[in-house]
Structure formats: C-alpha cells, structure tokens
Tab-separated table of C-alpha atoms in Angstrom:
chain	number	residue	atom	x	y	z
A	28	MET	CA	-0.021	-0.201	-0.111
A	29	ASN	CA	1.613	3.799	-1.109
A	30	VAL	CA	0.033	6.462	0.418
A	31	TYR	CA	0.458	9.785	-1.890
A	32	HIS	CA	0.008	13.450	-0.964
A	33	PHE	CA	-2.404	14.584	-3.996
A	34	LYS	CA	-1.446	18.011	-3.864
A	35	LYS	CA	2.405	17.758	-3.648
A	36	GLY	CA	2.239	14.522	-5.458
A	37	THR	CA	5.105	13.161	-3.051
A	38	GLU	CA	5.014	9.750	-1.655
A	39	ILE	CA	4.354	9.814	1.998
A	40	CYS	CA	4.606	6.153	3.145
A	41	ASN	CA	4.716	2.816	2.269
A	42	TYR	CA	3.586	-0.494	3.723
A	43	SER	CA	3.205	-4.342	2.700
A	44	TYR	CA	1.065	-7.310	4.415
A	45	ALA	CA	1.266	-11.102	4.019
A	46	SER	CA	-1.892	-10.984	1.445
A	47	SER	CA	-3.948	-9.235	-0.784
A	48	ILE	CA	-5.665	-5.669	0.131
A	49	LEU	CA	-9.262	-6.476	-0.315
A	50	SER	CA	-10.430	-2.924	1.036
A	51	ILE	CA	-8.923	0.453	2.776
A	52	ARG	CA	-11.666	2.934	4.815
A	53	LEU	CA	-10.047	6.051	6.647
A	54	ASN	CA	-11.040	9.098	8.479
A	55	ARG	CA	-9.165	12.163	9.666
A	56	GLN	CA	-7.959	9.775	12.617
A	57	ARG	CA	-8.086	6.073	11.508
A	58	LEU	CA	-7.009	4.189	8.368
A	59	ILE	CA	-7.683	0.716	8.352
A	60	VAL	CA	-6.749	-1.884	5.880
A	61	CYS	CA	-8.629	-5.154	5.546
A	62	LEU	CA	-7.362	-8.468	4.475
A	63	GLU	CA	-9.053	-11.605	4.109
A	64	GLU	CA	-8.317	-12.709	7.582
A	65	SER	CA	-7.179	-9.286	8.976
A	66	ILE	CA	-7.842	-6.129	9.596
A	67	TYR	CA	-5.117	-3.426	10.536
A	68	ILE	CA	-5.727	0.235	12.325
A	69	HIS	CA	-2.945	2.997	11.350
A	70	ASN	CA	-2.645	6.379	12.858
A	71	ILE	CA	-4.010	8.600	10.242
A	72	LYS	CA	-1.418	11.450	11.061
A	73	ASP	CA	1.638	9.448	11.268
A	74	MET	CA	0.621	6.154	9.316
A	75	LYS	CA	1.947	4.381	12.905
A	76	LEU	CA	0.641	0.761	13.389
A	77	LEU	CA	-1.896	0.336	16.457
A	78	LYS	CA	-3.731	-2.645	16.225
A	79	THR	CA	-3.460	-5.442	13.953
A	80	ILE	CA	-6.636	-7.343	14.354
A	81	LEU	CA	-6.068	-11.425	13.833
A	82	ASP	CA	-7.958	-14.517	12.969
A	83	THR	CA	-11.429	-12.564	11.613
A	84	PRO	CA	-13.478	-15.107	9.951
A	85	PRO	CA	-12.530	-15.662	5.831
A	86	ASN	CA	-13.922	-11.886	4.343
A	87	ALA	CA	-13.451	-13.012	0.499
A	88	THR	CA	-14.987	-9.230	-0.363
A	89	GLY	CA	-12.890	-6.953	2.629
A	90	LEU	CA	-16.380	-5.920	3.475
A	91	CYS	CA	-15.992	-3.273	6.590
A	92	ALA	CA	-16.790	0.294	7.306
A	93	LEU	CA	-16.016	3.049	9.275
A	94	SER	CA	-17.732	5.698	10.405
A	95	ILE	CA	-16.563	9.070	9.007
A	96	ASN	CA	-16.862	10.794	12.273
A	97	HIS	CA	-12.732	10.769	13.416
A	98	SER	CA	-14.659	11.446	17.313
A	99	ASN	CA	-15.755	8.109	17.257
A	100	SER	CA	-14.221	6.290	14.471
A	101	TYR	CA	-16.308	3.120	15.259
A	102	LEU	CA	-15.325	0.434	12.869
A	103	ALA	CA	-17.546	-2.648	11.585
A	104	TYR	CA	-16.608	-5.705	10.110
A	105	PRO	CA	-18.592	-9.437	9.918
A	106	GLY	CA	-18.307	-11.496	12.835
A	107	SER	CA	-19.272	-14.922	11.051
A	108	SER	CA	-19.049	-15.947	7.678
A	109	THR	CA	-21.988	-18.410	8.251
A	110	THR	CA	-24.325	-15.552	9.371
A	111	GLY	CA	-24.872	-12.148	9.389
A	112	GLU	CA	-23.320	-11.113	12.905
A	113	ILE	CA	-21.872	-7.298	13.116
A	114	VAL	CA	-18.275	-6.756	15.497
A	115	LEU	CA	-18.965	-3.161	16.092
A	116	TYR	CA	-14.929	-1.992	17.034
A	117	ASP	CA	-14.080	1.429	18.841
A	118	GLY	CA	-11.322	2.107	16.401
A	119	ASN	CA	-10.068	5.386	18.662
A	120	HIS	CA	-9.544	2.929	22.183
A	121	LEU	CA	-9.500	-0.119	19.996
A	122	LYS	CA	-11.698	-2.477	21.782
A	123	THR	CA	-14.464	-4.043	20.682
A	124	VAL	CA	-18.002	-2.857	21.767
A	125	CYS	CA	-20.445	-4.988	21.257
A	126	THR	CA	-21.768	-8.214	18.922
A	127	ILE	CA	-24.675	-7.501	16.682
A	128	PRO	CA	-27.072	-10.468	15.348
A	129	ALA	CA	-28.530	-8.808	12.324
A	130	HIS	CA	-28.955	-11.183	9.938
A	131	ASP	CA	-29.635	-15.028	9.033
A	132	GLY	CA	-27.330	-15.319	6.350
A	133	PRO	CA	-23.825	-13.202	5.628
A	134	LEU	CA	-23.410	-9.963	5.571
A	135	ALA	CA	-23.282	-8.608	2.333
A	136	ALA	CA	-23.202	-4.524	2.876
A	137	LEU	CA	-22.540	-1.714	5.738
A	138	THR	CA	-22.759	1.461	5.867
A	139	PHE	CA	-22.392	4.244	9.382
A	140	ASN	CA	-24.596	7.193	9.301
A	141	SER	CA	-22.690	10.704	8.897
A	142	ALA	CA	-22.353	10.981	12.303
A	143	GLY	CA	-21.610	7.391	13.825
A	144	SER	CA	-24.378	7.024	15.229
A	145	LYS	CA	-26.691	4.316	13.412
A	146	LEU	CA	-24.759	1.491	11.441
A	147	ALA	CA	-27.094	0.152	8.690
A	148	SER	CA	-27.146	-3.821	7.264
A	149	ALA	CA	-28.020	-6.031	4.535
A	150	SER	CA	-27.166	-9.959	3.722
A	151	GLU	CA	-26.286	-11.905	0.949
A	152	LYS	CA	-30.061	-12.772	0.426
A	153	GLY	CA	-30.992	-8.200	-0.354
A	154	THR	CA	-34.659	-8.839	0.745
A	155	VAL	CA	-34.652	-6.938	4.349
A	156	ILE	CA	-31.716	-3.999	5.147
A	157	ARG	CA	-31.824	-3.530	9.411
A	158	VAL	CA	-30.427	-0.025	11.403
A	159	PHE	CA	-29.097	-0.213	14.803
A	160	SER	CA	-27.780	2.114	16.978
A	161	VAL	CA	-24.739	2.516	18.443
A	162	PRO	CA	-22.493	2.071	20.251
A	163	ASP	CA	-25.581	-0.031	21.789
A	164	GLY	CA	-26.496	-2.251	18.810
A	165	GLN	CA	-30.514	-1.768	19.441
A	166	LYS	CA	-32.732	-2.840	16.345
A	167	LEU	CA	-33.742	0.867	15.425
A	168	TYR	CA	-34.968	0.041	11.802
A	169	GLU	CA	-36.112	-2.866	9.710
A	170	PHE	CA	-37.091	-2.538	5.941
A	171	ARG	CA	-38.223	-4.382	3.177
A	172	ARG	CA	-36.531	-4.275	-0.188
A	173	GLY	CA	-38.220	-6.785	-1.591
A	174	MET	CA	-39.750	-10.393	-1.201
A	175	LYS	CA	-39.464	-12.677	-5.005
A	176	ARG	CA	-35.926	-12.686	-5.744
A	177	TYR	CA	-32.311	-12.614	-3.766
A	178	VAL	CA	-30.674	-9.299	-5.112
A	179	ASN	CA	-26.568	-8.544	-4.856
A	180	ILE	CA	-26.471	-5.454	-2.376
A	181	SER	CA	-23.761	-2.976	-4.064
A	182	SER	CA	-24.323	0.293	-2.576
A	183	LEU	CA	-26.136	1.007	1.183
A	184	VAL	CA	-26.082	4.882	2.177
A	185	PHE	CA	-27.582	7.195	4.674
A	186	SER	CA	-28.424	10.814	3.386
A	187	MET	CA	-25.826	13.342	5.586
A	188	ASP	CA	-29.063	14.223	7.609
A	189	SER	CA	-29.703	10.850	8.595
A	190	GLN	CA	-33.169	10.831	6.970
A	191	PHE	CA	-32.848	8.722	4.616
A	192	LEU	CA	-31.138	4.737	3.285
A	193	CYS	CA	-30.249	4.341	-0.090
A	194	ALA	CA	-29.776	0.670	-1.773
A	195	SER	CA	-29.096	-0.291	-4.785
A	196	SER	CA	-28.598	-3.881	-6.098
A	197	ASN	CA	-27.979	-5.769	-9.441
A	198	THR	CA	-31.706	-4.838	-9.965
A	199	GLU	CA	-32.677	-1.987	-12.341
A	200	THR	CA	-34.703	-0.881	-8.924
A	201	VAL	CA	-33.023	1.295	-6.381
A	202	HIS	CA	-34.847	1.612	-3.258
A	203	ILE	CA	-35.077	4.504	-0.730
A	204	PHE	CA	-36.217	4.431	2.496
A	205	LYS	CA	-37.024	7.043	4.667
A	206	LEU	CA	-36.154	6.535	8.675
A	207	GLU	CA	-38.873	7.641	11.153
A	208	HIS	CA	-41.042	6.362	13.813
A	209	LEU	CA	-44.897	6.757	13.544
A	210	THR	CA	-46.061	7.696	16.552
A	211	ASP	CA	-49.304	7.574	18.759
A	212	SER	CA	-49.915	10.667	19.591
A	213	ARG	CA	-51.667	11.519	16.127
A	214	PRO	CA	-55.554	12.716	16.163
A	215	GLU	CA	-57.716	9.998	16.084
A	216	GLU	CA	-59.045	9.246	12.605
A	217	PRO	CA	-63.167	8.926	12.142
A	218	PRO	CA	-64.134	5.002	12.084
A	219	THR	CA	-64.705	4.172	8.886
A	220	TRP	CA	-64.939	0.273	7.459
A	221	SER	CA	-61.404	0.212	5.829
A	222	GLY	CA	-59.804	1.504	9.267
A	223	TYR	CA	-61.443	-0.815	11.162
A	224	MET	CA	-60.338	-3.849	9.150
A	225	GLY	CA	-56.903	-2.731	9.329
A	226	LYS	CA	-56.667	-2.360	12.901
A	227	MET	CA	-58.557	-5.996	12.448
A	228	PHE	CA	-54.994	-7.324	10.217
A	229	MET	CA	-52.733	-6.167	13.021
A	230	ALA	CA	-54.500	-7.813	15.665
A	231	ALA	CA	-54.469	-10.570	13.985
A	232	THR	CA	-50.613	-11.119	13.210
A	233	ASN	CA	-49.527	-11.563	16.713
A	234	TYR	CA	-51.573	-14.730	16.305
A	235	LEU	CA	-49.290	-15.551	13.057
A	236	PRO	CA	-45.622	-17.422	13.177
A	237	SER	CA	-42.636	-15.056	13.804
A	238	GLN	CA	-41.552	-14.843	9.883
A	239	VAL	CA	-44.984	-13.629	8.375
A	240	SER	CA	-45.821	-11.364	10.852
A	241	GLY	CA	-42.303	-9.920	11.003
A	242	MET	CA	-42.277	-9.449	7.409
A	243	MET	CA	-45.890	-7.510	7.434
A	244	SER	CA	-44.431	-4.846	10.296
A	245	GLN	CA	-41.638	-4.120	7.591
A	246	ASP	CA	-41.134	-0.604	6.424
A	247	ARG	CA	-41.266	-0.504	2.800
A	248	ALA	CA	-39.416	2.388	0.267
A	249	PHE	CA	-39.914	5.324	0.502
A	250	ALA	CA	-39.022	6.394	-2.664
A	251	THR	CA	-37.992	4.321	-6.283
A	252	VAL	CA	-36.112	4.366	-9.197
A	253	ARG	CA	-36.118	2.315	-12.027
A	254	LEU	CA	-32.709	2.161	-13.883
A	255	ASN	CA	-33.120	1.321	-17.424
A	256	PHE	CA	-30.518	-1.070	-17.618
A	257	SER	CA	-29.792	-3.958	-14.413
A	258	GLY	CA	-26.753	-6.195	-13.802
A	259	GLN	CA	-24.145	-3.396	-13.696
A	260	ARG	CA	-22.637	-2.622	-10.587
A	261	ASN	CA	-23.412	0.935	-8.909
A	262	ILE	CA	-22.711	3.367	-6.200
A	263	CYS	CA	-25.420	5.551	-5.082
A	264	VAL	CA	-25.288	8.627	-2.936
A	265	LEU	CA	-28.197	10.871	-1.152
A	266	SER	CA	-26.693	14.670	-1.452
A	267	THR	CA	-28.129	18.132	-1.651
A	268	ILE	CA	-27.295	20.046	-5.225
A	269	GLN	CA	-28.371	23.579	-5.144
A	270	LYS	CA	-30.619	23.037	-2.055
A	271	LEU	CA	-32.261	20.454	-3.341
A	272	PRO	CA	-32.279	16.192	-2.455
A	273	ARG	CA	-30.731	14.543	-5.098
A	274	LEU	CA	-30.239	10.774	-5.942
A	275	LEU	CA	-26.718	9.936	-7.781
A	276	VAL	CA	-26.272	6.922	-8.947
A	277	THR	CA	-22.885	6.409	-11.306
A	278	THR	CA	-22.618	3.042	-13.044
A	279	SER	CA	-19.235	0.613	-13.991
A	280	ASP	CA	-19.432	1.642	-17.425
A	281	GLY	CA	-19.031	4.955	-16.399
A	282	HIS	CA	-22.382	7.117	-16.187
A	283	LEU	CA	-24.056	9.228	-13.520
A	284	TYR	CA	-27.475	9.717	-13.770
A	285	ILE	CA	-28.887	12.352	-11.442
A	286	TYR	CA	-32.503	11.959	-9.965
A	287	ASN	CA	-34.481	14.280	-7.803
A	288	LEU	CA	-36.084	13.113	-4.545
A	289	ASP	CA	-39.044	14.089	-3.787
A	290	SER	CA	-38.655	14.697	0.521
A	291	GLN	CA	-42.211	14.885	1.128
A	292	ASP	CA	-44.265	12.514	-1.243
A	293	GLY	CA	-42.010	10.207	-2.079
A	294	GLY	CA	-42.987	7.698	-4.599
A	295	GLU	CA	-41.020	7.792	-7.594
A	296	CYS	CA	-37.879	9.890	-8.670
A	297	ILE	CA	-37.449	11.923	-11.974
A	298	LEU	CA	-34.127	11.663	-13.782
A	299	ILE	CA	-33.129	14.910	-14.403
A	300	LYS	CA	-29.210	14.702	-16.038
A	301	LYS	CA	-27.159	11.976	-17.406
A	302	HIS	CA	-23.119	12.777	-17.585
A	303	SER	CA	-20.650	10.699	-19.016
A	304	LEU	CA	-17.309	10.646	-16.863
A	305	LEU	CA	-15.231	8.298	-19.334
A	306	GLY	CA	-15.271	11.640	-22.002
A	307	PRO	CA	-16.705	12.174	-25.544
A	308	ARG	CA	-13.830	9.967	-26.934
A	309	LYS	CA	-14.898	6.887	-24.460
A	310	MET	CA	-18.797	7.150	-25.144
A	311	GLU	CA	-18.552	7.166	-29.178
A	312	GLU	CA	-16.097	4.111	-28.012
A	313	ASN	CA	-18.707	2.445	-25.737
A	314	LYS	CA	-21.970	2.986	-28.245
A	315	GLU	CA	-21.356	-0.146	-29.891
A	316	ASN	CA	-21.878	-2.001	-26.980
A	317	ASP	CA	-24.742	0.043	-25.863
A	318	LEU	CA	-27.207	-2.212	-25.760
A	319	ARG	CA	-30.200	0.099	-24.565
A	320	PRO	CA	-30.854	3.673	-25.883
A	321	LEU	CA	-29.431	6.523	-24.223
A	322	LEU	CA	-31.748	8.452	-22.013
A	323	PRO	CA	-31.615	13.052	-22.907
A	324	GLN	CA	-29.414	14.955	-20.978
A	325	SER	CA	-31.780	16.644	-19.495
A	326	TYR	CA	-35.821	16.217	-17.796
A	327	ALA	CA	-37.152	18.836	-20.603
A	328	ALA	CA	-35.347	16.343	-23.081
A	329	THR	CA	-37.555	13.468	-21.618
A	330	VAL	CA	-41.232	15.251	-21.216
A	331	ALA	CA	-40.067	16.406	-24.760
A	332	ARG	CA	-40.142	12.864	-26.261
A	333	GLN	CA	-42.622	11.217	-23.906
A	334	SER	CA	-44.910	13.647	-25.430
A	335	THR	CA	-47.561	13.565	-28.637
A	336	MET	CA	-47.492	17.421	-28.382
A	337	PRO	CA	-45.455	19.680	-29.938
A	338	SER	CA	-42.041	21.116	-28.251
A	339	THR	CA	-43.019	24.435	-26.381
A	340	SER	CA	-40.835	26.869	-24.817
A	341	SER	CA	-41.629	25.553	-21.303
A	342	MET	CA	-42.285	22.302	-19.667
A	343	PRO	CA	-43.819	21.262	-16.780
A	344	GLY	CA	-41.770	19.201	-13.736
A	345	TYR	CA	-38.329	20.656	-11.687
A	346	SER	CA	-35.793	23.111	-11.943
A	347	GLU	CA	-32.230	22.836	-11.326
A	348	ASP	CA	-32.251	26.166	-9.855
A	349	GLY	CA	-35.141	25.547	-6.938
A	350	GLY	CA	-38.809	25.283	-8.826
A	351	ALA	CA	-39.464	22.134	-6.817
A	352	LEU	CA	-43.235	23.348	-7.071
A	353	ARG	CA	-45.577	19.721	-8.696
A	354	GLY	CA	-46.894	20.168	-11.663
A	355	GLU	CA	-44.600	24.096	-11.893
A	356	VAL	CA	-44.211	25.424	-15.868
A	357	ILE	CA	-40.788	25.932	-15.798
A	358	PRO	CA	-38.704	27.828	-18.698
A	359	GLU	CA	-36.752	25.495	-20.727
A	360	HIS	CA	-33.756	27.627	-20.650
A	361	GLU	CA	-33.800	27.098	-17.149
A	362	PHE	CA	-32.695	23.620	-16.956
A	363	ALA	CA	-28.931	23.200	-16.406
A	364	THR	CA	-26.835	22.645	-19.965
A	365	GLY	CA	-23.521	22.542	-18.645
A	366	PRO	CA	-21.536	20.216	-17.764
A	367	VAL	CA	-22.125	18.744	-13.942
A	368	CYS	CA	-20.378	20.304	-11.223
A	369	LEU	CA	-20.313	19.797	-8.101
A	370	ASP	CA	-17.526	22.222	-6.249
A	371	ASP	CA	-19.501	23.770	-3.756
A	372	GLU	CA	-17.345	22.816	-0.325
A	373	ASN	CA	-20.899	23.551	1.622
A	374	GLU	CA	-22.823	21.503	0.030
A	375	PHE	CA	-20.793	18.110	1.134
A	376	PRO	CA	-21.260	17.006	-2.347
A	377	PRO	CA	-20.037	13.157	-3.502
A	378	ILE	CA	-17.615	14.859	-6.049
A	379	ASN	CA	-15.412	15.839	-3.218
A	380	LEU	CA	-15.974	13.328	-0.673
A	381	CYS	CA	-13.754	11.477	-2.939
A	382	ARG	CA	-11.420	14.307	-3.720
A	383	GLY	CA	-10.894	14.223	0.257
A	384	SER	CA	-10.423	10.582	0.385
A	385	GLN	CA	-7.775	11.504	-2.096
A	386	SER	CA	-5.712	14.163	-0.078
A	387	GLY	CA	-3.427	11.361	1.364
A	388	LYS	CA	-4.246	9.429	-1.826
A	389	VAL	CA	-4.445	5.343	-1.125
A	390	LYS	CA	-2.871	3.167	-3.871
A	391	ARG	CA	-3.548	-0.311	-3.597
A	392	SER	CA	-0.149	-2.573	-4.328
C-alpha cells in the first residue's frame, strides 16, 4: 500500500502486507486496511500501526465500514462467515464494543451514518435491510427491499442528515427508505370500515408465526428509481445540490445519473441529468456495446420525447435552479445544460468526498 500526498504529488509512506489488500477505509483519525482474515488499524497522522486484528472470519470481499466521524471512529466488520453477525469496534480506543446478530445469512453490505450513531446492514439475500443504534447495537428500523428474488446489494448509504437510506443492487430498482418512527400522538381518525379492517388485520398478526408477522411489520420503500439497465455494479449517493435533495447513481460503464428526490411525498424519482464520466471519445467507443438507447441529457428532453404534443418553450417539471413545486411550469432555458459541477464545499457533494479521500491518496500495491 502506497500513501501519497495528492496536492504535492509525493509519497508519504508505503506498507507491505502478508496477503492481498481487499479494501481500505479512512477518516481524519484512522486508516483501516482489510485483508481476508485480518484488519490493520493505522493512525492517520503518522501512519503508525496501532492495532492488528488477527484471525477474523474469512472475508473474501473485504467487507467493512468505518465511521467518517473521527471523534468515534467506529469500525464494523463481519463476525462470522456463515451468519450475519456484526462486530462493532472502537477505532479510537482500540477495543470491541459489541456484537450484533443482524441477519441469519452472511453479510453483504455495511454502512454508518455521518455521525457514526447508526449502522445499516444487509445480508447476501438482499431482501431485508436493518438499522441499528451505535454503540449499543439496538435495532431501530427494519426495511423490506423485496420478497420475490434475492439480489446482490452493491451500494448502501445514508443521507448526510440521516433521514434517508438508499440501497441499490444488481437489479433495475434503487430503493430509498425514510427513517422515521410513527407516533401514537396522531389524532384519532373517524371510524371507517377500512380502518376497522386494518386494525383487525394488525391484531391478527399477533397470532401468526413470527416470520410472517415480522414481514408484515417491515417498512417499504419511501421512494424508488427505475434504472434503464440491470446487472451492472453501481454506487449511489444521497446529496443536496443547490439546496434540493438529489440521488446520484454512478455505474460501472462510466455514467452518472442525477435524480430528483421528493422528500415530502417520495414516489418515483425523476431523472434530471445524465453525464458520461469517461469523456466524449470513450462514450463514442462504448456506443457499439450499449444494448439500450441512451437517455436524454435533461429532464426537459425527457418530457419532450415522451410527449405527443409539439415542443414548446416551457415544460412542467423540476428546475435545477430551485423550483420544486409539483406541476410548476418551468422555462426550458432554466434547465442545466452545462457539465456537472458539484464543487460547492458547503453542500458536501460526493465528488468532494472522493477528493477528500485522495488528499492522502491511497494506492494498492
């Protein structure tokens, strides 16, 4: 492993390990190197090796998560190769905090929220996503991604305010869950036949097997995205761009999709922009291998293509410049036409997150 200073272009240090490096995680306090059966914890300031966790269960994918909040530096990694047990480790005080029996099957995804106070996990089945409190490991939420088929979760991420959790997989659907607890302080609804049947139905779940009643009590997705492809590895980020919530999806074929997220009503997210991250030349080379037609470059173009009416100078939808009212008519010239620009430090965009991790650039040997 070689560590470089990105701006100066100089090497800070290099380390060799007994086996292949499978993953690397870092924050402002710790750098974690994950091998298949061991984990190395370095102090980020002087790269001194602080702790080696040996004889961890076989972890062929290098699955682990590190809190970006350096005041706690919690580390999570699989505690078993056959069940979904999570080991929660304190990276600052170098001690195990607790173990969490998260799933029946092996783990596939782990992620902390920005404060390091919540931990989300998914198993290899990919049907159920659970959120636990940190550091006590109590289950807070349980979401059902689907029931019909097992999937490979490729991305699991919280929004920066921890209000939403996004999960993507090898299927064409991205799920966004809202982290909220329903309270009993709501006013009593007027009695109706449907309300009465709903209460009876919920009461009946107490007499059903635990697996069935648990499935009925699991929350479903608050919002979804239908991608025009499946089978590709992708990474999702929930961000705020120009003070509006956005979902960013980047794919292994080098494309970035930006969707609007309605934080009030949820539902189907709307595609706003699509960008090629490989440059126009690479994009031309990949056109022959693209089995599906390219998406239009703006939401305005999407509406214009799907509409049977002639194109007009204004179209209903969402504006990149702040208009987010449902059904509002936005002039076409207000839609963003230039290259993607996420350089505002105050909005913590994912592109800066990548640059932040490269300020001490890590290169695997």
